[in-house]
PDB file of C-alpha atoms in Angstrom:
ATOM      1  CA  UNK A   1     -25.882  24.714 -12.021  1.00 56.00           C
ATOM      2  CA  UNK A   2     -28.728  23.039 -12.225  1.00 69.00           C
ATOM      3  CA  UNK A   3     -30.975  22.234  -8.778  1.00 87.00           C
ATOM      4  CA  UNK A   4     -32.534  19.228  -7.347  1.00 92.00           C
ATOM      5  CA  UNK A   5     -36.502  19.979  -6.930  1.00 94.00           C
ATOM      6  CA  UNK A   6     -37.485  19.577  -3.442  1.00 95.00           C
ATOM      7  CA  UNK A   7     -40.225  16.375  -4.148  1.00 95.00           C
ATOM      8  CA  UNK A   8     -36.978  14.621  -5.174  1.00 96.00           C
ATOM      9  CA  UNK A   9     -34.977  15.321  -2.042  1.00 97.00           C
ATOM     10  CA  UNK A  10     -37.994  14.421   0.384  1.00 97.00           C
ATOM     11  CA  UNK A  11     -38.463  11.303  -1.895  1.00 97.00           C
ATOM     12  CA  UNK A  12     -34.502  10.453  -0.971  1.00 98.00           C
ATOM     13  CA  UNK A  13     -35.021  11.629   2.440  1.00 98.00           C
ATOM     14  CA  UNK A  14     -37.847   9.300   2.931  1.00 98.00           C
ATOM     15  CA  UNK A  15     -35.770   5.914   1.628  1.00 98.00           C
ATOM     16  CA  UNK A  16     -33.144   6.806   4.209  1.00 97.00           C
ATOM     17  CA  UNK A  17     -36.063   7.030   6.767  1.00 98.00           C
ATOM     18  CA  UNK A  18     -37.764   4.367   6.090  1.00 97.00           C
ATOM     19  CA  UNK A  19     -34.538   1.900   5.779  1.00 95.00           C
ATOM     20  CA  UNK A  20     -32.678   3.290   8.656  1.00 95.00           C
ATOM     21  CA  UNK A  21     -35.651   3.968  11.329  1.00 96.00           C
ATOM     22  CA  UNK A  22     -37.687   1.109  10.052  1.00 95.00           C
ATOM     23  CA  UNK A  23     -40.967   3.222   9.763  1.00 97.00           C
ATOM     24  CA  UNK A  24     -43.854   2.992   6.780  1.00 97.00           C
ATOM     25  CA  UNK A  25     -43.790   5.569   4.010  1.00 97.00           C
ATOM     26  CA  UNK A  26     -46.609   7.294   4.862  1.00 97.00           C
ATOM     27  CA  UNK A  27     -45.265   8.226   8.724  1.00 97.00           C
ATOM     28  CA  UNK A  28     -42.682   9.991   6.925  1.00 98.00           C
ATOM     29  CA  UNK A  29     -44.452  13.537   6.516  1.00 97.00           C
ATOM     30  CA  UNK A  30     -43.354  17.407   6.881  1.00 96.00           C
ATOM     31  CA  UNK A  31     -43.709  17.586  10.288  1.00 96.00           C
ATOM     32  CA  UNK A  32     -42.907  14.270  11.628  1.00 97.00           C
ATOM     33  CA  UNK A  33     -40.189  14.729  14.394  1.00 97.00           C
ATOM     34  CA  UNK A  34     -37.526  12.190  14.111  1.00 97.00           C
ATOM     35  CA  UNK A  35     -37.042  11.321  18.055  1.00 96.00           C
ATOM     36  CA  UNK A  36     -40.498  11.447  19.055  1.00 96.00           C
ATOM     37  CA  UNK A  37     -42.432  10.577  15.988  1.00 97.00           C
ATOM     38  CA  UNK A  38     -40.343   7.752  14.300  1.00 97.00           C
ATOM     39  CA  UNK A  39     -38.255   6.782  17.253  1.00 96.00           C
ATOM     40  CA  UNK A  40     -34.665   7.908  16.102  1.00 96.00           C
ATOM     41  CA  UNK A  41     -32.267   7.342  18.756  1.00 92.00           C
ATOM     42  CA  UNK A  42     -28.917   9.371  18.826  1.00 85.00           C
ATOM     43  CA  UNK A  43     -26.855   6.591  17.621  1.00 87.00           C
ATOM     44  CA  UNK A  44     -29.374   6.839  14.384  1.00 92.00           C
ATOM     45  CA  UNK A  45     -28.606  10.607  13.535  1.00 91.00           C
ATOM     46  CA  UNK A  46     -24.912   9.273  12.891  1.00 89.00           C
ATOM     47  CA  UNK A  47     -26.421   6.490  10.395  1.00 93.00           C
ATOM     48  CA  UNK A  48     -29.129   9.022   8.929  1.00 95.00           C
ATOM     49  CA  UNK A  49     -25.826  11.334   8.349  1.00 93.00           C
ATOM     50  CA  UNK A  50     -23.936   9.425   6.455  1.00 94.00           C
ATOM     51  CA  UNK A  51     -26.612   7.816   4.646  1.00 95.00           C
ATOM     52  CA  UNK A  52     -27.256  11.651   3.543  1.00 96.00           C
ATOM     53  CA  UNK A  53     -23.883  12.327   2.367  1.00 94.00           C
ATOM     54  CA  UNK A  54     -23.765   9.373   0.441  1.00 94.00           C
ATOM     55  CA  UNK A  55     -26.899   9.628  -0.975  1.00 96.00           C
ATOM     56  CA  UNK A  56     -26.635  13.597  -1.890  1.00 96.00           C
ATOM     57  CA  UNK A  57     -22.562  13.315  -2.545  1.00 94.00           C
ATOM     58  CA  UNK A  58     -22.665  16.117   0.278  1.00 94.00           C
ATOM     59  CA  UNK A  59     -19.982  16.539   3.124  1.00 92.00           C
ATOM     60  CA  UNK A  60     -22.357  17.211   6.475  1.00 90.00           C
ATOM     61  CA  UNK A  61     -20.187  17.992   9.346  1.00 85.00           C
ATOM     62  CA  UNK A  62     -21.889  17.798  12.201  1.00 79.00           C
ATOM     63  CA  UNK A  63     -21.514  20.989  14.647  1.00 81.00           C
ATOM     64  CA  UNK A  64     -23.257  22.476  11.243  1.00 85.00           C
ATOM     65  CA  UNK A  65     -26.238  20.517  11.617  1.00 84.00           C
ATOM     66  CA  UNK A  66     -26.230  20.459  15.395  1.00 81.00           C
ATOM     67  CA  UNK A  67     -24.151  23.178  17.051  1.00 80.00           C
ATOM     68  CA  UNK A  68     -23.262  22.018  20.722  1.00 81.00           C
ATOM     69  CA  UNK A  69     -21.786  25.202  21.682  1.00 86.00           C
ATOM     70  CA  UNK A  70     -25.012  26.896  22.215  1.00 89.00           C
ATOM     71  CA  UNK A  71     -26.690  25.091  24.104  1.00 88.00           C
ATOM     72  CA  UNK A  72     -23.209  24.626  26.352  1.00 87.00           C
ATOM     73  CA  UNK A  73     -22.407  28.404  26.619  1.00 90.00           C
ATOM     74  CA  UNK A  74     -23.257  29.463  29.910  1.00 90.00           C
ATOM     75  CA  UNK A  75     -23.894  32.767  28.677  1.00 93.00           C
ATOM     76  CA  UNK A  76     -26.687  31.723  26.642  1.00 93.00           C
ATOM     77  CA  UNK A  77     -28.442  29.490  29.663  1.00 91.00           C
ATOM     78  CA  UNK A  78     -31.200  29.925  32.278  1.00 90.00           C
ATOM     79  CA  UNK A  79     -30.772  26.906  34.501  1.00 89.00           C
ATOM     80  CA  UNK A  80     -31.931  24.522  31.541  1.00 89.00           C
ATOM     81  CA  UNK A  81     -33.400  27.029  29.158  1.00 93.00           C
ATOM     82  CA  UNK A  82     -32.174  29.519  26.393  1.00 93.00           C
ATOM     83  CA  UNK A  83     -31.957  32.825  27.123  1.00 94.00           C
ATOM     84  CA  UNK A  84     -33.346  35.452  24.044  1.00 93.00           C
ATOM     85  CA  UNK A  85     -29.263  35.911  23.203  1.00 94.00           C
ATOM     86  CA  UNK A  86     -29.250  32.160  23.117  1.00 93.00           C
ATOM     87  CA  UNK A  87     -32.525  31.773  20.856  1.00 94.00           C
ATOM     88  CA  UNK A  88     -31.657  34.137  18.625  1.00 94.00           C
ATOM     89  CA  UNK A  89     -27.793  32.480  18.293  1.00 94.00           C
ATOM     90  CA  UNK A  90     -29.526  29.224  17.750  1.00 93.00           C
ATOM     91  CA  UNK A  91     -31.829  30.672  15.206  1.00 93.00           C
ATOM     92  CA  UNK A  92     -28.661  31.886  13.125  1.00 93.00           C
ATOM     93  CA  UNK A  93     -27.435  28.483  13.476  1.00 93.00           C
ATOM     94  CA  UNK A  94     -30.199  26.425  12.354  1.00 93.00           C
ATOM     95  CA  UNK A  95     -31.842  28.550   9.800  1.00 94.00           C
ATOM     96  CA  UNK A  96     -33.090  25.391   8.484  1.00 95.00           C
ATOM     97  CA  UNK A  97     -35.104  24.431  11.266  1.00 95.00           C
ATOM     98  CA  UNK A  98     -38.895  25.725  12.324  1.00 94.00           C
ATOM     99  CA  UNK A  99     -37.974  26.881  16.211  1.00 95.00           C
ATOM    100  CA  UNK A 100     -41.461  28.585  16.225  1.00 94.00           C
ATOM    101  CA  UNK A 101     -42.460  26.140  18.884  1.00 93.00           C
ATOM    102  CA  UNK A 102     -39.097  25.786  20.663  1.00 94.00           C
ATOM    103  CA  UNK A 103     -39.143  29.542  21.378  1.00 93.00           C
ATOM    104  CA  UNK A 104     -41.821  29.057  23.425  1.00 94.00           C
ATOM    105  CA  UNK A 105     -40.592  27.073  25.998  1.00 94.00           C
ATOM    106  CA  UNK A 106     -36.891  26.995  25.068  1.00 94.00           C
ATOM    107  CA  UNK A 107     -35.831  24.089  26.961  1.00 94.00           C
ATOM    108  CA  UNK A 108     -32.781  22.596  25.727  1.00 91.00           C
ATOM    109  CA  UNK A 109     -33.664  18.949  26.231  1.00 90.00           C
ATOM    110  CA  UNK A 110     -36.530  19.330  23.716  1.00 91.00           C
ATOM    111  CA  UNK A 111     -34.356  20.146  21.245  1.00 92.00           C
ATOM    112  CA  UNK A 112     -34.519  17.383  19.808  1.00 91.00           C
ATOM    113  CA  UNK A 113     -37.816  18.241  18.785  1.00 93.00           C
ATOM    114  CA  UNK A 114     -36.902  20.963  15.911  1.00 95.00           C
ATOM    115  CA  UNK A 115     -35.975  18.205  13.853  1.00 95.00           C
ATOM    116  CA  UNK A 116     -38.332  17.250  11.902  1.00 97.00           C
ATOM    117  CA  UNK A 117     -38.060  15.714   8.490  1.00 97.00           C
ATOM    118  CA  UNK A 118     -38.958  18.848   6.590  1.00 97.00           C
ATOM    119  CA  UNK A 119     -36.414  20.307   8.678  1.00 97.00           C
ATOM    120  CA  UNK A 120     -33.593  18.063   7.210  1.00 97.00           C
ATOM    121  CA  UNK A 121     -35.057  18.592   3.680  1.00 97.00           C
ATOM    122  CA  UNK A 122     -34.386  22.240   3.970  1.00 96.00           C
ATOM    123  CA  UNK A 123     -31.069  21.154   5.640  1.00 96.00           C
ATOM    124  CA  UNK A 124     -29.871  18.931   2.472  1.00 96.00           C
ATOM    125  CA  UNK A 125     -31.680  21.773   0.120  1.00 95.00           C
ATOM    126  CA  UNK A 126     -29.057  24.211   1.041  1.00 93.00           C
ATOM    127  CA  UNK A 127     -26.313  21.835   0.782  1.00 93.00           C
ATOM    128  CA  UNK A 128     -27.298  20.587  -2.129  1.00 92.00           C
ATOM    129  CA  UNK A 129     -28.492  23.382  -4.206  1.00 87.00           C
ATOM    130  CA  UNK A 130     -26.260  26.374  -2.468  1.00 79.00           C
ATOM    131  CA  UNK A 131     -23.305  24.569  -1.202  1.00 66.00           C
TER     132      UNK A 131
ATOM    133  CA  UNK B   1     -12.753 -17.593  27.163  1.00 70.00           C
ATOM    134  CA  UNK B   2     -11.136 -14.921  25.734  1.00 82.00           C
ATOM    135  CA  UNK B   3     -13.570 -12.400  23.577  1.00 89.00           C
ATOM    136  CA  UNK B   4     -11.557 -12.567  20.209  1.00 91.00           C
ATOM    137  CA  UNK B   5     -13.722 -13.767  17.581  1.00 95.00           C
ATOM    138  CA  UNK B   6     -11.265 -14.320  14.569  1.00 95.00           C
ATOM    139  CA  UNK B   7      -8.148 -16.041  14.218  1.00 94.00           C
ATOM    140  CA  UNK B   8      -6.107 -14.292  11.992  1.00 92.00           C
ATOM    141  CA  UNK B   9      -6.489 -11.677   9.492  1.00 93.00           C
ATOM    142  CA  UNK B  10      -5.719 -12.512   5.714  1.00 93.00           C
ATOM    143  CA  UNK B  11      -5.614  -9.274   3.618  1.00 93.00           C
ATOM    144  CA  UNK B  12      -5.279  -5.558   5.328  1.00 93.00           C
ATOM    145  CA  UNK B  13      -5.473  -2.777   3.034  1.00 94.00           C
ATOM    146  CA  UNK B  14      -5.426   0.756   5.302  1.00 94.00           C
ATOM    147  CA  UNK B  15      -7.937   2.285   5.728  1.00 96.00           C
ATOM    148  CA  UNK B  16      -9.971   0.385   3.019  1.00 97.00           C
ATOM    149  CA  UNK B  17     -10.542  -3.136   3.656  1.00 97.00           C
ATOM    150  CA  UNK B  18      -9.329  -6.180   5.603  1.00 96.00           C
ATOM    151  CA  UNK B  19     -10.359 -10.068   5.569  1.00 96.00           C
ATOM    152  CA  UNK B  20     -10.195 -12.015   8.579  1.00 96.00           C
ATOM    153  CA  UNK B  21     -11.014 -15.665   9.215  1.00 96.00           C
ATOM    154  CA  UNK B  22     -12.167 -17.813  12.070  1.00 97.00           C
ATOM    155  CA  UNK B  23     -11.672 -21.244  12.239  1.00 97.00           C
ATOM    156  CA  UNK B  24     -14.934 -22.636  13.850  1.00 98.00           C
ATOM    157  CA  UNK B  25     -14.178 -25.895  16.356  1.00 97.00           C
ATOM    158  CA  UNK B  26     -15.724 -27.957  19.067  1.00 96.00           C
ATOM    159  CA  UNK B  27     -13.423 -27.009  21.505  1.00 95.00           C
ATOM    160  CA  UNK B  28     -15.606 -23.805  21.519  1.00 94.00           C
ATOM    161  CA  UNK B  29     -17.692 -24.657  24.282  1.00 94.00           C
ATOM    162  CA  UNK B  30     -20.717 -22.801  23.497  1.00 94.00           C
ATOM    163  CA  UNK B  31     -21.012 -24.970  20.751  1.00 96.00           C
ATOM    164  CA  UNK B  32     -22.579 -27.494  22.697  1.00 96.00           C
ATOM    165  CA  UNK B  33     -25.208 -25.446  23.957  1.00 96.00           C
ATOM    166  CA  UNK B  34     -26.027 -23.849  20.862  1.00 96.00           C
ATOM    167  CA  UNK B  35     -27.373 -26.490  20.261  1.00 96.00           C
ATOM    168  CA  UNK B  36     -26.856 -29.603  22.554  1.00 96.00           C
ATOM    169  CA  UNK B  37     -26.424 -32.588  19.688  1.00 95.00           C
ATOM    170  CA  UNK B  38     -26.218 -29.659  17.027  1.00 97.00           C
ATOM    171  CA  UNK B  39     -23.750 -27.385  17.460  1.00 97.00           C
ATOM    172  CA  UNK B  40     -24.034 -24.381  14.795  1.00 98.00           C
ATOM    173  CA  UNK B  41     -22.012 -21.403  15.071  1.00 98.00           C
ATOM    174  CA  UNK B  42     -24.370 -18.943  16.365  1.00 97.00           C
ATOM    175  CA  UNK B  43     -25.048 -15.778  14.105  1.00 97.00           C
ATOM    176  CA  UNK B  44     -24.920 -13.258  16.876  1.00 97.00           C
ATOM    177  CA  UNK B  45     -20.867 -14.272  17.502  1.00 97.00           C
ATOM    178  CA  UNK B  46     -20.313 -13.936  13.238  1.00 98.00           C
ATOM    179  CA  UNK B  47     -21.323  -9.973  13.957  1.00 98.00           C
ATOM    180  CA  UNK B  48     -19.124  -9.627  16.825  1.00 97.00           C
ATOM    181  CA  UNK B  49     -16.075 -11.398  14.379  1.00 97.00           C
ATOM    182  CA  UNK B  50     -17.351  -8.800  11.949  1.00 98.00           C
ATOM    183  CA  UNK B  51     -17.122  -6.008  14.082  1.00 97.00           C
ATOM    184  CA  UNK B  52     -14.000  -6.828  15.687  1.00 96.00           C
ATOM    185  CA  UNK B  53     -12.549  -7.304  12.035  1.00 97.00           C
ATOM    186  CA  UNK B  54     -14.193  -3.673  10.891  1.00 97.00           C
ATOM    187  CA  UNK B  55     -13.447  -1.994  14.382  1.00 96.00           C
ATOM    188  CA  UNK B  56      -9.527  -3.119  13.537  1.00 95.00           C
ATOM    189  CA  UNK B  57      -9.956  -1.587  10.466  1.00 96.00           C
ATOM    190  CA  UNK B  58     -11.582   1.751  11.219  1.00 96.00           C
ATOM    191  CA  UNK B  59      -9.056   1.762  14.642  1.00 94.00           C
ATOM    192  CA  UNK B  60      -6.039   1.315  12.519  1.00 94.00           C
ATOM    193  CA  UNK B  61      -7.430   4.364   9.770  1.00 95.00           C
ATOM    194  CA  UNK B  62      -6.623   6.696  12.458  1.00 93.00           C
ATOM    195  CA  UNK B  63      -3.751   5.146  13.870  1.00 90.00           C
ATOM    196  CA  UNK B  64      -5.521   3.761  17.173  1.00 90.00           C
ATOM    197  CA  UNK B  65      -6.293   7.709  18.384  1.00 89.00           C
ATOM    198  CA  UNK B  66     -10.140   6.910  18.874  1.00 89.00           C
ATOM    199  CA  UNK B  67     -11.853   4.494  20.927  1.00 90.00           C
ATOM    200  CA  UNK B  68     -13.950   3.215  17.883  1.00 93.00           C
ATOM    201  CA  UNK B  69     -17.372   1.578  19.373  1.00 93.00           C
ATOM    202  CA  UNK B  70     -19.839  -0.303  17.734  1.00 95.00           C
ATOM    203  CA  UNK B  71     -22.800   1.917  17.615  1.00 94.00           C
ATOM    204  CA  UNK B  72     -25.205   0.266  15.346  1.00 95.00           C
ATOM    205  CA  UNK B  73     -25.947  -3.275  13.363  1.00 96.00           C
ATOM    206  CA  UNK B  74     -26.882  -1.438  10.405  1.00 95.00           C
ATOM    207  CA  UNK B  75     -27.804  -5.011   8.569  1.00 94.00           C
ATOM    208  CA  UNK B  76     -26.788  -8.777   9.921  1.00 97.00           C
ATOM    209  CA  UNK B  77     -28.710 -11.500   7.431  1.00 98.00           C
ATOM    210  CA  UNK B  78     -27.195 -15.049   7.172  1.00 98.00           C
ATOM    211  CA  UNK B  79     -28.399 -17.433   4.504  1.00 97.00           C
ATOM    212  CA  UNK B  80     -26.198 -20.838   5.405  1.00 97.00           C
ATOM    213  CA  UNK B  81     -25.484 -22.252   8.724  1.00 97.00           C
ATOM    214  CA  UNK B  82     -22.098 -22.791  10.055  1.00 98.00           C
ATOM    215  CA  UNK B  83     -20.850 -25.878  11.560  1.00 98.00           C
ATOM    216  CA  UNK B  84     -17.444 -27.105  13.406  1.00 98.00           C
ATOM    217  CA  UNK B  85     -14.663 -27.531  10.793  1.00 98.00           C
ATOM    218  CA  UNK B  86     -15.963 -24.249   8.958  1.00 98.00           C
ATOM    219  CA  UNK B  87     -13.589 -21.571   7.972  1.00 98.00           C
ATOM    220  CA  UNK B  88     -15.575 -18.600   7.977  1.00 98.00           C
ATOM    221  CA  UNK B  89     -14.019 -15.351   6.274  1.00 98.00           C
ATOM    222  CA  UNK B  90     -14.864 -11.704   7.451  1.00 98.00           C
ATOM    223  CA  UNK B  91     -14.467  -9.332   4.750  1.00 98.00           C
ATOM    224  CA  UNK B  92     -15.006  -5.875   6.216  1.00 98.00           C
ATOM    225  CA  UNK B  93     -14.789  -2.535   3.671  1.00 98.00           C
ATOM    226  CA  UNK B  94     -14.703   1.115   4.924  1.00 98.00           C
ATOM    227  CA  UNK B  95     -17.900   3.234   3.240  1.00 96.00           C
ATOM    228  CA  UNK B  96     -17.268   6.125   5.419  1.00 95.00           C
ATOM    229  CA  UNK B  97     -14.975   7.368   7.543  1.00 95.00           C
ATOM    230  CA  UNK B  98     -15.567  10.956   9.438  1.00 91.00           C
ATOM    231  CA  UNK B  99     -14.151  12.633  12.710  1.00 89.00           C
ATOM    232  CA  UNK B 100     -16.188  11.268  14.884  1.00 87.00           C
ATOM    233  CA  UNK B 101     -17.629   8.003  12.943  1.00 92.00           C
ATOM    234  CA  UNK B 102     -17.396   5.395  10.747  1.00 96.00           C
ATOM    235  CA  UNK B 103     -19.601   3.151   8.680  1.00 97.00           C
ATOM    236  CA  UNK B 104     -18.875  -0.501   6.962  1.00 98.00           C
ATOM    237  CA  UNK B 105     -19.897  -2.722   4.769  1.00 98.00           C
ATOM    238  CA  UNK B 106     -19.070  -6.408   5.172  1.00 98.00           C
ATOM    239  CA  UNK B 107     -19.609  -9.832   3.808  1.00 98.00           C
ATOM    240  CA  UNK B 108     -19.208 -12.985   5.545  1.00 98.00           C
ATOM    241  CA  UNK B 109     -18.334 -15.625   3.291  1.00 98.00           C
ATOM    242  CA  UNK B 110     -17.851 -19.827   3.311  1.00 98.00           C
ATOM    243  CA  UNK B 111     -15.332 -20.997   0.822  1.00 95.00           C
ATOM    244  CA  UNK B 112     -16.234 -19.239  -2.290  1.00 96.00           C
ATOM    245  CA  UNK B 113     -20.484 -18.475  -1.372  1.00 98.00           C
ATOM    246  CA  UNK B 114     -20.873 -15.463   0.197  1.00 98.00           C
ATOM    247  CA  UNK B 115     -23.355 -16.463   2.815  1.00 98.00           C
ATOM    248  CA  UNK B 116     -24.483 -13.278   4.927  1.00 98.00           C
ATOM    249  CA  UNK B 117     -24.212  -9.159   5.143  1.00 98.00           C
ATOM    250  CA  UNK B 118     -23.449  -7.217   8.495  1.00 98.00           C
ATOM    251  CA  UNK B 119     -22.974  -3.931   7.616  1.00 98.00           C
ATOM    252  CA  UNK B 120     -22.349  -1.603  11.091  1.00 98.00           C
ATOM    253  CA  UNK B 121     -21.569   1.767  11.953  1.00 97.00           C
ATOM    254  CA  UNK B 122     -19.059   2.881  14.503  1.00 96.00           C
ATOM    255  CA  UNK B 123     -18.771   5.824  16.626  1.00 93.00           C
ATOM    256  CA  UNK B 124     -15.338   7.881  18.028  1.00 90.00           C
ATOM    257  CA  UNK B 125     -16.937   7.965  21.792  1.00 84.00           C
ATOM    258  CA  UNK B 126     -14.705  10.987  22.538  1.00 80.00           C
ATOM    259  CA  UNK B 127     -15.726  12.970  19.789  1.00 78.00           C
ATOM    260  CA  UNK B 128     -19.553  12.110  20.227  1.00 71.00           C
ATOM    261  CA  UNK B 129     -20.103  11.760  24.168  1.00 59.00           C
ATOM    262  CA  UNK B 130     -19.112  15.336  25.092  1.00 52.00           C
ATOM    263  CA  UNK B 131     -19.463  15.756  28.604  1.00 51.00           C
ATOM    264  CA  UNK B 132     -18.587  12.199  29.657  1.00 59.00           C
ATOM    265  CA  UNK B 133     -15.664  11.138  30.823  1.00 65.00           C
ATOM    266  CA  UNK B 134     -13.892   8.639  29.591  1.00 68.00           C
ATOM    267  CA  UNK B 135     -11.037   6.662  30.689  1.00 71.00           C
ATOM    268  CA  UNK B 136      -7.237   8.190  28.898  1.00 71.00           C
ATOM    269  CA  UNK B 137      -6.167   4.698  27.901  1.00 74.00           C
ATOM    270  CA  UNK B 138      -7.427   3.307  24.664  1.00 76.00           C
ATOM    271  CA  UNK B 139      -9.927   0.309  26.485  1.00 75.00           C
ATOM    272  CA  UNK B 140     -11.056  -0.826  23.027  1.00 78.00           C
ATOM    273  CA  UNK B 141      -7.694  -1.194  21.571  1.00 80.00           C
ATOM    274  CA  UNK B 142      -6.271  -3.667  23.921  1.00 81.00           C
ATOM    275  CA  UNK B 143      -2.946  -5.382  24.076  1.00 81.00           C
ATOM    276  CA  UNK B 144      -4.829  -8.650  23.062  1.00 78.00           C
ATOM    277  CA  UNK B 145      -6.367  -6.663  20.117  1.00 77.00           C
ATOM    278  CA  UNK B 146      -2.502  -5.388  18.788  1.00 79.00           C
ATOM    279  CA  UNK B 147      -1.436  -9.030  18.763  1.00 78.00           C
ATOM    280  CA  UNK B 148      -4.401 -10.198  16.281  1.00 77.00           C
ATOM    281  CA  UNK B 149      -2.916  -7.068  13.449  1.00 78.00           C
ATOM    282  CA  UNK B 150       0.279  -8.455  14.239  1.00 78.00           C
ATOM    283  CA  UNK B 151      -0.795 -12.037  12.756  1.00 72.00           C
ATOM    284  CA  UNK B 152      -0.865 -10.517   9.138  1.00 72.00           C
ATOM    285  CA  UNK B 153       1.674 -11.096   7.048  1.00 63.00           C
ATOM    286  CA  UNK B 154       2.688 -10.673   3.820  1.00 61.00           C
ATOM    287  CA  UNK B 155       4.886 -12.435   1.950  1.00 56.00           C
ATOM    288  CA  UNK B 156       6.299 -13.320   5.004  1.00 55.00           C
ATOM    289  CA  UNK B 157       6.697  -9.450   6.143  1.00 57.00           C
ATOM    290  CA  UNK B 158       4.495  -7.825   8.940  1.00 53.00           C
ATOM    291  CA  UNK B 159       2.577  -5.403   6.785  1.00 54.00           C
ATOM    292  CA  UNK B 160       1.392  -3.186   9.486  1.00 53.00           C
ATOM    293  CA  UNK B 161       3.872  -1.598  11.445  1.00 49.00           C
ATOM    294  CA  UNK B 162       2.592  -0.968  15.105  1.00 46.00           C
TER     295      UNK B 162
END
């Protein structure tokens, strides 16, 4: 099977960006986080979603890109913070995402923060190229 | 005024595609404020007859189980105005349809010149807003709503079974 090189996927992943978020080319970079950076609202992760399926003939569901259970399970949470069990859960989950800085003040309403737009490259790498 | 923004729909293919139409008159009365002396129909109530024509659409794909919301104007352009005595045509197409979403693609067109794009994408609150409550009864899919599928017919058959 033959894989799609990375520069191509960021290329596609930067269209989407730019067209759905309304942003200039060159905000679209590695580390760019999508809420923050280039002012994605939630409503926007549903268009950016299906804009990726289309655009990669990939099937995303969404509790694999975003698993709510997580950061709901009591078991894992510290008032509004992630316990270690709970980092190291969501780390298993989202092996596509950089949690470096999230780790170090795990507080689930920055979340939102891990994702980046290298982080949904690697995301739509491993669909693409591994299924 | 009641908030129904087509009159009737004209094709309904399941889950795939429907064409409504609206009938545009001066009995609307925001016609004569939009614009006193000039009444055009205004672009902002073509999207809502858009979305109310997709929202039927994506409703009826899952049998009226979700309360399908209009989460985002992907794209609304209009290239012609649209005056009193205009029969404007909604022509709505399902792109995607997921659990908890949808996303269309529709044309608005005047007699046989297609004269604007909304495309939108919808949301399945109760599969999106965990945590919030939401009323049991279907609030989007109203009684009123029912009655407008019921209008289509088909060689003189109701086509959609409710």
């Amino acid at each position: 099977m033959s894989t799609m090189p990375r520069s191509e996927i960021m290329a596609k992943v930067r269209d989407i960006l730019v067209d759905v978020l309304s942003v200039d080319e060159d905000e679209v970079t590695d580390d760019a986080i999508l809420t923050t950076d280039l002012g994605a609202e939630s409503i926007d992760f549903l268009d950016i979603l299906f804009r990726l399926e289309k655009e990669f003939g990939i099937k995303i569901p969404q509790e694999q890109l975003f698993n709510r259970d997580i950061v709901s399970n009591a078991e894992y949470l510290n008032d509004r913070k992630l316990n270690a069990a709970g980092v190291a859960a969501l780390k298993k989950a989202m092996p596509y995402a950089n949690l470096t800085d999230f780790e170090k003040n795990p507080d689930i309403d920055k979340l939102a923060d891990v994702f980046t737009v290298a982080a949904i490259v690697n995301f739509v790498e491993g669909k693409v190229n591994n299924g | 005024m009641r908030w129904i923004w087509f009159d009737r729909f004209e094709e309904f293919e399941s889950g795939k595609r429907a064409v409504a139409v609206k009938n545009v008159t001066l009995a609307e009365d925001h016609l004569h404020d939009h614009f006193p002396g000039y009444p055009l129909m205004p672009a902002s109530l073509m999207i809502e007859g858009m979305a109310q024509t997709a929202g039927i659409l994506v409703g009826e794909a899952k049998q009226f189980s979700e309360k399908v919301i209009l989460a985002k104007v992907r794209k609304a352009s209009f290239d012609e105005i649209v005056r009193p005595g205009d029969q404007v045509r909604y022509e709505a197409e399902i792109e995607q349809l997921t659990e908890s979403a949808a996303a269309t693609t529709g044309r608005v067109w005047l007699g046989d010149r297609q004269i604007g794009a909304v495309d939108i994408v919808f949301s399945h609150i109760d599969q999106n807003m965990s945590g919030l409550d939401f009323p049991e009864e279907n609030f989007v899919f109203t009684e009123e709503f029912m009655a407008l599928l019921r209008t289509y017919r088909h060689n003189g058959e109701a086509r959609v079974t409710l």
